Amino acid sequence: MSLEPIVLVHGGAGDIPRERVEGKLEGVRLAATIGYRKLQETGNVLDAVEEAVRSMELDPYFNAGYGSVLTSDGNVEMEASIMNGATLRAGCVSLVNDIYHPISLARKVMKTPHNFLAGDGAMRLAEQEGIQKLEPGQLVTDYARIALEEWREGQLRGEMEYARTEIGAKNKYKDKGEFGTVGAVAIDIEGNIAVATSTGGITGKLPGRVGDTPLVGAGTYADNRVGGVSTTGHGETIMRYSLAHEILKRIEFLGQSAQEATKNSCRSMTERLIGTAGAITIDFEGRVGISFTSERMAWAYLKGNTMHYGIEQDQHLTQRV
Ligand code: GLY
């Protein structure tokens, strides 16, 4: 089998304000370019997705690494996962702080006998692996601080936030804010697929809250036999729907295309559980799926010498590179 390599990324689904659109588009195009170059350099899809996500973890336009949103008590708690579609090995971390690149820590977990490390244990691995430890507060941006202040004001006004929204509370439901997460899916010429996803979670989350992003089957899934998916959106909803896995099951068992499966799964999830989400998919034959039920989601992919990108519903722009 010989396929065209692709690196596909997203920069988070949500109610993204207009003034953040250009910055996000620049960031996803850069991440796709960096991931693609890495794939050309090492030929390893895991390197490609890790590098693409690392680029967005350093970019304050995204809710991951530097720029992560804050917990209800004003701290950063990050999560990430990475998966190898050839072996189904995965590395996942949660409740990590004061490092730039949770995705690289997640990849280090793949070297242990485990799939998932959280909190102190994950931070101990970071130290053992020589990952740079930052000063407390170094990842906190003004944008994240303001978002938390707005969230607190909303709480005082009695607005419901996502984390406490229950099924059936549609009339009280407030689809507000950027539920950014960043993610990347890559395929090489032999059909090897890898996926990486990283996030700061949701503004105002309770300390200790775990979302969808580090969960295999919810935020991330990769299987060379079917495809790879990275999701973004409201974690409490996505994890109950196992969104990444649901998309791949539609491809595998219903014969849907990557685009149909991604769109149908996101829509069915939002219809049933209310919360919004987006997902990016590459199937085993290198077909791409991109869909979101939120207002916007920045995405980009590089294939051959063409960059494809967009952020609005039904927008698909291209640019020769
Ligand atoms: N998908 C990001 C979160 O809810 O944590």
PDB file of C-alpha atoms in Angstrom, residues 23-271:
ATOM      1  CA  GLY A  23      -4.574  33.789  15.277  1.00  0.00           C
ATOM      2  CA  LYS A  24      -6.072  30.324  15.479  1.00  0.00           C
ATOM      3  CA  LEU A  25      -5.914  29.805  11.721  1.00  0.00           C
ATOM      4  CA  GLU A  26      -2.263  30.819  11.662  1.00  0.00           C
ATOM      5  CA  GLY A  27      -1.568  28.467  14.559  1.00  0.00           C
ATOM      6  CA  VAL A  28      -3.194  25.415  12.966  1.00  0.00           C
ATOM      7  CA  ARG A  29      -1.475  25.997   9.611  1.00  0.00           C
ATOM      8  CA  LEU A  30       1.863  26.267  11.399  1.00  0.00           C
ATOM      9  CA  ALA A  31       1.200  23.121  13.436  1.00  0.00           C
ATOM     10  CA  ALA A  32       0.267  21.122  10.311  1.00  0.00           C
ATOM     11  CA  THR A  33       3.437  22.345   8.589  1.00  0.00           C
ATOM     12  CA  ILE A  34       5.669  21.498  11.545  1.00  0.00           C
ATOM     13  CA  GLY A  35       4.073  18.057  11.944  1.00  0.00           C
ATOM     14  CA  TYR A  36       4.392  17.323   8.230  1.00  0.00           C
ATOM     15  CA  ARG A  37       8.059  18.338   8.174  1.00  0.00           C
ATOM     16  CA  LYS A  38       8.712  16.099  11.148  1.00  0.00           C
ATOM     17  CA  LEU A  39       7.038  13.223   9.311  1.00  0.00           C
ATOM     18  CA  GLN A  40       9.287  13.821   6.299  1.00  0.00           C
ATOM     19  CA  GLU A  41      12.337  14.012   8.574  1.00  0.00           C
ATOM     20  CA  THR A  42      11.831  10.920  10.767  1.00  0.00           C
ATOM     21  CA  GLY A  43       9.155   8.954   8.890  1.00  0.00           C
ATOM     22  CA  ASN A  44       7.414   8.366  12.240  1.00  0.00           C
ATOM     23  CA  VAL A  45       3.735   9.331  12.615  1.00  0.00           C
ATOM     24  CA  LEU A  46       4.057   9.537  16.426  1.00  0.00           C
ATOM     25  CA  ASP A  47       6.830  12.130  16.033  1.00  0.00           C
ATOM     26  CA  ALA A  48       4.620  14.049  13.588  1.00  0.00           C
ATOM     27  CA  VAL A  49       1.565  14.305  15.847  1.00  0.00           C
ATOM     28  CA  GLU A  50       3.651  15.037  18.946  1.00  0.00           C
ATOM     29  CA  GLU A  51       5.480  17.847  17.178  1.00  0.00           C
ATOM     30  CA  ALA A  52       2.281  19.351  15.730  1.00  0.00           C
ATOM     31  CA  VAL A  53       0.679  19.383  19.191  1.00  0.00           C
ATOM     32  CA  ARG A  54       3.836  20.780  20.833  1.00  0.00           C
ATOM     33  CA  SER A  55       3.628  23.729  18.469  1.00  0.00           C
ATOM     34  CA  MET A  56       0.050  24.494  19.607  1.00  0.00           C
ATOM     35  CA  GLU A  57       0.965  23.930  23.280  1.00  0.00           C
ATOM     36  CA  LEU A  58       3.324  26.900  23.025  1.00  0.00           C
ATOM     37  CA  ASP A  59       0.805  29.135  21.246  1.00  0.00           C
ATOM     38  CA  PRO A  60      -1.392  31.265  23.555  1.00  0.00           C
ATOM     39  CA  TYR A  61      -4.195  31.147  20.965  1.00  0.00           C
ATOM     40  CA  PHE A  62      -4.889  27.584  22.082  1.00  0.00           C
ATOM     41  CA  ASN A  63      -6.138  26.016  25.285  1.00  0.00           C
ATOM     42  CA  ALA A  64      -3.229  23.644  25.875  1.00  0.00           C
ATOM     43  CA  GLY A  65       0.186  24.099  27.518  1.00  0.00           C
ATOM     44  CA  TYR A  66       0.847  27.858  27.628  1.00  0.00           C
ATOM     45  CA  GLY A  67      -2.607  29.423  27.302  1.00  0.00           C
ATOM     46  CA  SER A  68      -4.471  26.675  29.161  1.00  0.00           C
ATOM     47  CA  VAL A  69      -7.727  27.720  30.811  1.00  0.00           C
ATOM     48  CA  LEU A  70      -7.968  27.819  34.608  1.00  0.00           C
ATOM     49  CA  THR A  71      -9.678  25.773  37.293  1.00  0.00           C
ATOM     50  CA  SER A  72     -12.224  27.416  39.607  1.00  0.00           C
ATOM     51  CA  ASP A  73      -9.373  28.271  41.978  1.00  0.00           C
ATOM     52  CA  GLY A  74      -7.208  29.793  39.245  1.00  0.00           C
ATOM     53  CA  ASN A  75      -4.719  27.024  38.476  1.00  0.00           C
ATOM     54  CA  VAL A  76      -3.711  25.188  35.319  1.00  0.00           C
ATOM     55  CA  GLU A  77      -4.402  21.439  35.247  1.00  0.00           C
ATOM     56  CA  MET A  78      -3.583  19.851  31.901  1.00  0.00           C
ATOM     57  CA  GLU A  79      -4.275  16.516  30.221  1.00  0.00           C
ATOM     58  CA  ALA A  80      -3.065  14.767  27.073  1.00  0.00           C
ATOM     59  CA  SER A  81      -3.050  11.466  25.232  1.00  0.00           C
ATOM     60  CA  ILE A  82      -1.195   9.924  22.303  1.00  0.00           C
ATOM     61  CA  MET A  83      -1.851   6.632  20.520  1.00  0.00           C
ATOM     62  CA  ASN A  84      -0.031   4.457  18.014  1.00  0.00           C
ATOM     63  CA  GLY A  85      -2.413   2.858  15.494  1.00  0.00           C
ATOM     64  CA  ALA A  86       0.074   0.106  14.584  1.00  0.00           C
ATOM     65  CA  THR A  87       0.340  -1.354  18.107  1.00  0.00           C
ATOM     66  CA  LEU A  88      -2.686   0.232  19.857  1.00  0.00           C
ATOM     67  CA  ARG A  89      -0.217   1.404  22.523  1.00  0.00           C
ATOM     68  CA  ALA A  90      -1.261   4.629  24.222  1.00  0.00           C
ATOM     69  CA  GLY A  91       0.174   7.135  26.678  1.00  0.00           C
ATOM     70  CA  CYS A  92      -2.160   9.367  28.704  1.00  0.00           C
ATOM     71  CA  VAL A  93      -1.656  11.962  31.443  1.00  0.00           C
ATOM     72  CA  SER A  94      -3.993  14.005  33.574  1.00  0.00           C
ATOM     73  CA  LEU A  95      -3.757  16.589  36.387  1.00  0.00           C
ATOM     74  CA  VAL A  96      -0.334  17.798  35.291  1.00  0.00           C
ATOM     75  CA  ASN A  97       0.945  21.320  35.770  1.00  0.00           C
ATOM     76  CA  ASP A  98       3.979  23.553  35.268  1.00  0.00           C
ATOM     77  CA  ILE A  99       5.304  21.878  32.119  1.00  0.00           C
ATOM     78  CA  TYR A 100       5.072  23.237  28.584  1.00  0.00           C
ATOM     79  CA  HIS A 101       4.359  19.956  26.843  1.00  0.00           C
ATOM     80  CA  PRO A 102       1.906  17.481  28.415  1.00  0.00           C
ATOM     81  CA  ILE A 103       1.856  15.636  25.067  1.00  0.00           C
ATOM     82  CA  SER A 104       5.547  14.749  25.396  1.00  0.00           C
ATOM     83  CA  LEU A 105       4.927  13.513  28.929  1.00  0.00           C
ATOM     84  CA  ALA A 106       2.063  11.368  27.569  1.00  0.00           C
ATOM     85  CA  ARG A 107       4.493   9.887  25.056  1.00  0.00           C
ATOM     86  CA  LYS A 108       6.934   9.065  27.866  1.00  0.00           C
ATOM     87  CA  VAL A 109       4.123   7.090  29.570  1.00  0.00           C
ATOM     88  CA  MET A 110       4.233   4.753  26.550  1.00  0.00           C
ATOM     89  CA  LYS A 111       7.654   3.603  27.776  1.00  0.00           C
ATOM     90  CA  THR A 112       6.207   2.464  31.133  1.00  0.00           C
ATOM     91  CA  PRO A 113       4.121  -0.700  31.662  1.00  0.00           C
ATOM     92  CA  HIS A 114       1.038   1.534  31.989  1.00  0.00           C
ATOM     93  CA  ASN A 115      -1.252   3.551  29.746  1.00  0.00           C
ATOM     94  CA  PHE A 116      -2.235   6.361  32.074  1.00  0.00           C
ATOM     95  CA  LEU A 117      -0.522   8.352  34.827  1.00  0.00           C
ATOM     96  CA  ALA A 118      -2.135  11.239  36.704  1.00  0.00           C
ATOM     97  CA  GLY A 119      -1.190  13.893  39.251  1.00  0.00           C
ATOM     98  CA  ASP A 120       1.896  13.322  41.414  1.00  0.00           C
ATOM     99  CA  GLY A 121       2.859  10.110  39.617  1.00  0.00           C
ATOM    100  CA  ALA A 122       2.773  11.815  36.234  1.00  0.00           C
ATOM    101  CA  MET A 123       4.808  14.735  37.585  1.00  0.00           C
ATOM    102  CA  ARG A 124       7.347  12.313  39.041  1.00  0.00           C
ATOM    103  CA  LEU A 125       7.769  10.731  35.599  1.00  0.00           C
ATOM    104  CA  ALA A 126       8.261  14.218  34.133  1.00  0.00           C
ATOM    105  CA  GLU A 127      11.065  14.821  36.613  1.00  0.00           C
ATOM    106  CA  GLN A 128      12.668  11.432  35.946  1.00  0.00           C
ATOM    107  CA  GLU A 129      12.573  12.133  32.222  1.00  0.00           C
ATOM    108  CA  GLY A 130      14.225  15.536  32.676  1.00  0.00           C
ATOM    109  CA  ILE A 131      11.196  17.509  31.453  1.00  0.00           C
ATOM    110  CA  GLN A 132      11.624  21.221  32.229  1.00  0.00           C
ATOM    111  CA  LYS A 133       9.657  22.284  35.328  1.00  0.00           C
ATOM    112  CA  LEU A 134       8.271  25.816  35.217  1.00  0.00           C
ATOM    113  CA  GLU A 135       7.540  28.208  38.047  1.00  0.00           C
ATOM    114  CA  PRO A 136       3.926  28.033  39.289  1.00  0.00           C
ATOM    115  CA  GLY A 137       1.781  30.431  37.261  1.00  0.00           C
ATOM    116  CA  GLN A 138       4.156  30.566  34.267  1.00  0.00           C
ATOM    117  CA  LEU A 139       1.565  28.971  31.963  1.00  0.00           C
ATOM    118  CA  VAL A 140      -1.200  31.402  32.947  1.00  0.00           C
ATOM    119  CA  THR A 141      -2.062  34.008  30.299  1.00  0.00           C
ATOM    120  CA  ASP A 142      -4.069  37.221  30.764  1.00  0.00           C
ATOM    121  CA  TYR A 143      -6.676  35.783  28.400  1.00  0.00           C
ATOM    122  CA  ALA A 144      -7.171  32.758  30.687  1.00  0.00           C
ATOM    123  CA  ARG A 145      -7.382  35.020  33.762  1.00  0.00           C
ATOM    124  CA  ILE A 146     -10.041  37.202  32.127  1.00  0.00           C
ATOM    125  CA  ALA A 147     -11.995  34.118  30.996  1.00  0.00           C
ATOM    126  CA  LEU A 148     -12.035  32.881  34.601  1.00  0.00           C
ATOM    127  CA  GLU A 149     -13.209  36.277  35.885  1.00  0.00           C
ATOM    128  CA  GLU A 150     -16.029  36.240  33.312  1.00  0.00           C
ATOM    129  CA  TRP A 151     -16.918  32.698  34.309  1.00  0.00           C
ATOM    130  CA  ARG A 152     -17.058  33.733  37.992  1.00  0.00           C
ATOM    131  CA  GLU A 153     -19.297  36.702  37.135  1.00  0.00           C
ATOM    132  CA  GLY A 154     -21.532  34.326  35.164  1.00  0.00           C
ATOM    133  CA  GLN A 155     -21.758  32.074  38.200  1.00  0.00           C
ATOM    134  CA  LEU A 156     -22.888  34.997  40.326  1.00  0.00           C
ATOM    135  CA  ARG A 157     -25.582  35.752  37.722  1.00  0.00           C
ATOM    136  CA  GLY A 158     -26.703  32.122  38.019  1.00  0.00           C
ATOM    137  CA  GLU A 159     -25.564  30.973  34.573  1.00  0.00           C
ATOM    138  CA  MET A 160     -25.011  27.252  34.295  1.00  0.00           C
ATOM    139  CA  GLU A 161     -21.614  26.190  33.211  1.00  0.00           C
ATOM    140  CA  TYR A 162     -20.939  23.164  31.105  1.00  0.00           C
ATOM    141  CA  ALA A 163     -19.475  21.030  33.838  1.00  0.00           C
ATOM    142  CA  ARG A 164     -22.711  21.009  35.794  1.00  0.00           C
ATOM    143  CA  THR A 165     -25.092  20.742  32.841  1.00  0.00           C
ATOM    144  CA  GLU A 166     -27.342  17.707  32.953  1.00  0.00           C
ATOM    145  CA  ILE A 167     -29.257  16.029  30.166  1.00  0.00           C
ATOM    146  CA  GLY A 168     -32.651  17.646  29.876  1.00  0.00           C
ATOM    147  CA  ALA A 169     -31.496  21.049  31.070  1.00  0.00           C
ATOM    148  CA  LYS A 170     -31.590  22.339  27.503  1.00  0.00           C
ATOM    149  CA  ASN A 171     -33.472  25.499  28.388  1.00  0.00           C
ATOM    150  CA  LYS A 172     -30.749  26.480  30.842  1.00  0.00           C
ATOM    151  CA  TYR A 173     -27.909  25.343  28.677  1.00  0.00           C
ATOM    152  CA  LYS A 174     -25.326  27.912  27.768  1.00  0.00           C
ATOM    153  CA  ASP A 175     -23.107  27.118  24.816  1.00  0.00           C
ATOM    154  CA  LYS A 176     -20.494  29.623  25.756  1.00  0.00           C
ATOM    155  CA  GLY A 177     -16.735  29.852  25.643  1.00  0.00           C
ATOM    156  CA  GLU A 178     -13.862  28.180  23.846  1.00  0.00           C
ATOM    157  CA  PHE A 179     -13.668  24.526  24.689  1.00  0.00           C
ATOM    158  CA  GLY A 180     -10.340  24.419  23.021  1.00  0.00           C
ATOM    159  CA  THR A 181      -8.275  21.337  22.974  1.00  0.00           C
ATOM    160  CA  VAL A 182      -5.654  20.768  20.348  1.00  0.00           C
ATOM    161  CA  GLY A 183      -5.149  17.599  18.383  1.00  0.00           C
ATOM    162  CA  ALA A 184      -3.360  15.989  15.459  1.00  0.00           C
ATOM    163  CA  VAL A 185      -3.827  12.886  13.305  1.00  0.00           C
ATOM    164  CA  ALA A 186      -1.157  11.675  10.878  1.00  0.00           C
ATOM    165  CA  ILE A 187      -0.867   8.896   8.300  1.00  0.00           C
ATOM    166  CA  ASP A 188       2.253   7.834   6.407  1.00  0.00           C
ATOM    167  CA  ILE A 189       2.714   6.157   3.035  1.00  0.00           C
ATOM    168  CA  GLU A 190       2.339   2.706   4.595  1.00  0.00           C
ATOM    169  CA  GLY A 191      -0.917   3.529   6.343  1.00  0.00           C
ATOM    170  CA  ASN A 192       0.565   3.939   9.824  1.00  0.00           C
ATOM    171  CA  ILE A 193      -1.667   6.229  11.856  1.00  0.00           C
ATOM    172  CA  ALA A 194      -1.019   8.138  15.103  1.00  0.00           C
ATOM    173  CA  VAL A 195      -3.156  10.579  17.085  1.00  0.00           C
ATOM    174  CA  ALA A 196      -2.304  13.123  19.799  1.00  0.00           C
ATOM    175  CA  THR A 197      -4.613  15.395  21.828  1.00  0.00           C
ATOM    176  CA  SER A 198      -3.822  17.939  24.569  1.00  0.00           C
ATOM    177  CA  THR A 199      -5.874  20.406  26.632  1.00  0.00           C
ATOM    178  CA  GLY A 200      -6.204  22.688  29.628  1.00  0.00           C
ATOM    179  CA  GLY A 201      -9.814  21.496  29.995  1.00  0.00           C
ATOM    180  CA  ILE A 202     -12.665  23.918  30.625  1.00  0.00           C
ATOM    181  CA  THR A 203     -12.682  27.267  32.418  1.00  0.00           C
ATOM    182  CA  GLY A 204     -13.894  27.029  35.999  1.00  0.00           C
ATOM    183  CA  LYS A 205     -13.579  23.249  36.219  1.00  0.00           C
ATOM    184  CA  LEU A 206     -13.355  21.844  39.716  1.00  0.00           C
ATOM    185  CA  PRO A 207      -9.809  20.988  40.797  1.00  0.00           C
ATOM    186  CA  GLY A 208      -9.188  17.312  40.033  1.00  0.00           C
ATOM    187  CA  ARG A 209     -11.715  17.188  37.196  1.00  0.00           C
ATOM    188  CA  VAL A 210     -10.738  14.849  34.344  1.00  0.00           C
ATOM    189  CA  GLY A 211     -12.164  15.416  30.870  1.00  0.00           C
ATOM    190  CA  ASP A 212     -12.298  13.488  27.621  1.00  0.00           C
ATOM    191  CA  THR A 213      -8.911  14.458  26.202  1.00  0.00           C
ATOM    192  CA  PRO A 214      -6.717  11.920  28.026  1.00  0.00           C
ATOM    193  CA  LEU A 215      -9.221   9.093  27.552  1.00  0.00           C
ATOM    194  CA  VAL A 216      -8.575   6.541  24.842  1.00  0.00           C
ATOM    195  CA  GLY A 217     -11.823   6.180  22.867  1.00  0.00           C
ATOM    196  CA  ALA A 218     -13.158   9.596  23.878  1.00  0.00           C
ATOM    197  CA  GLY A 219     -10.466  12.193  23.058  1.00  0.00           C
ATOM    198  CA  THR A 220      -8.088  10.039  21.060  1.00  0.00           C
ATOM    199  CA  TYR A 221      -8.116   6.778  19.133  1.00  0.00           C
ATOM    200  CA  ALA A 222      -5.819   5.267  16.510  1.00  0.00           C
ATOM    201  CA  ASP A 223      -6.046   1.913  14.779  1.00  0.00           C
ATOM    202  CA  ASN A 224      -4.243   1.348  11.475  1.00  0.00           C
ATOM    203  CA  ARG A 225      -7.009  -1.071  10.454  1.00  0.00           C
ATOM    204  CA  VAL A 226      -9.706   1.609  10.657  1.00  0.00           C
ATOM    205  CA  GLY A 227      -8.379   5.146  11.200  1.00  0.00           C
ATOM    206  CA  GLY A 228      -7.451   7.815  13.721  1.00  0.00           C
ATOM    207  CA  VAL A 229      -9.551  10.463  15.490  1.00  0.00           C
ATOM    208  CA  SER A 230      -8.862  13.425  17.784  1.00  0.00           C
ATOM    209  CA  THR A 231     -11.852  15.173  19.376  1.00  0.00           C
ATOM    210  CA  THR A 232     -12.504  18.535  21.017  1.00  0.00           C
ATOM    211  CA  GLY A 233     -15.434  20.088  22.813  1.00  0.00           C
ATOM    212  CA  HIS A 234     -17.361  19.536  26.006  1.00  0.00           C
ATOM    213  CA  GLY A 235     -15.510  16.770  27.831  1.00  0.00           C
ATOM    214  CA  GLU A 236     -18.364  15.603  30.044  1.00  0.00           C
ATOM    215  CA  THR A 237     -20.417  14.979  26.911  1.00  0.00           C
ATOM    216  CA  ILE A 238     -17.662  13.506  24.730  1.00  0.00           C
ATOM    217  CA  MET A 239     -16.571  10.955  27.309  1.00  0.00           C
ATOM    218  CA  ARG A 240     -20.108   9.643  27.809  1.00  0.00           C
ATOM    219  CA  TYR A 241     -20.431   9.169  24.051  1.00  0.00           C
ATOM    220  CA  SER A 242     -16.917   7.723  23.482  1.00  0.00           C
ATOM    221  CA  LEU A 243     -16.833  10.017  20.498  1.00  0.00           C
ATOM    222  CA  ALA A 244     -13.498   9.024  18.933  1.00  0.00           C
ATOM    223  CA  HIS A 245     -14.370   5.335  19.082  1.00  0.00           C
ATOM    224  CA  GLU A 246     -17.929   5.945  17.851  1.00  0.00           C
ATOM    225  CA  ILE A 247     -16.573   7.614  14.693  1.00  0.00           C
ATOM    226  CA  LEU A 248     -14.272   4.686  13.954  1.00  0.00           C
ATOM    227  CA  LYS A 249     -17.029   2.140  14.590  1.00  0.00           C
ATOM    228  CA  ARG A 250     -19.201   3.909  12.008  1.00  0.00           C
ATOM    229  CA  ILE A 251     -16.360   3.593   9.490  1.00  0.00           C
ATOM    230  CA  GLU A 252     -15.685  -0.042  10.382  1.00  0.00           C
ATOM    231  CA  PHE A 253     -19.182  -1.448  10.752  1.00  0.00           C
ATOM    232  CA  LEU A 254     -21.427   0.912   8.763  1.00  0.00           C
ATOM    233  CA  GLY A 255     -18.976   1.526   5.912  1.00  0.00           C
ATOM    234  CA  GLN A 256     -19.355   5.288   6.278  1.00  0.00           C
ATOM    235  CA  SER A 257     -16.709   7.586   4.822  1.00  0.00           C
ATOM    236  CA  ALA A 258     -14.436   9.452   7.237  1.00  0.00           C
ATOM    237  CA  GLN A 259     -16.436  12.626   6.604  1.00  0.00           C
ATOM    238  CA  GLU A 260     -19.868  10.971   7.038  1.00  0.00           C
ATOM    239  CA  ALA A 261     -18.797   9.153  10.195  1.00  0.00           C
ATOM    240  CA  THR A 262     -17.304  12.284  11.756  1.00  0.00           C
ATOM    241  CA  LYS A 263     -20.290  14.471  10.924  1.00  0.00           C
ATOM    242  CA  ASN A 264     -22.926  11.889  11.886  1.00  0.00           C
ATOM    243  CA  SER A 265     -21.250  11.052  15.191  1.00  0.00           C
ATOM    244  CA  CYS A 266     -20.820  14.695  16.269  1.00  0.00           C
ATOM    245  CA  ARG A 267     -24.435  15.479  15.321  1.00  0.00           C
ATOM    246  CA  SER A 268     -25.922  12.398  16.986  1.00  0.00           C
ATOM    247  CA  MET A 269     -23.959  13.127  20.148  1.00  0.00           C
ATOM    248  CA  THR A 270     -25.134  16.739  20.352  1.00  0.00           C
ATOM    249  CA  GLU A 271     -28.745  15.780  19.553  1.00  0.00           C
TER     250      GLU A 271
END
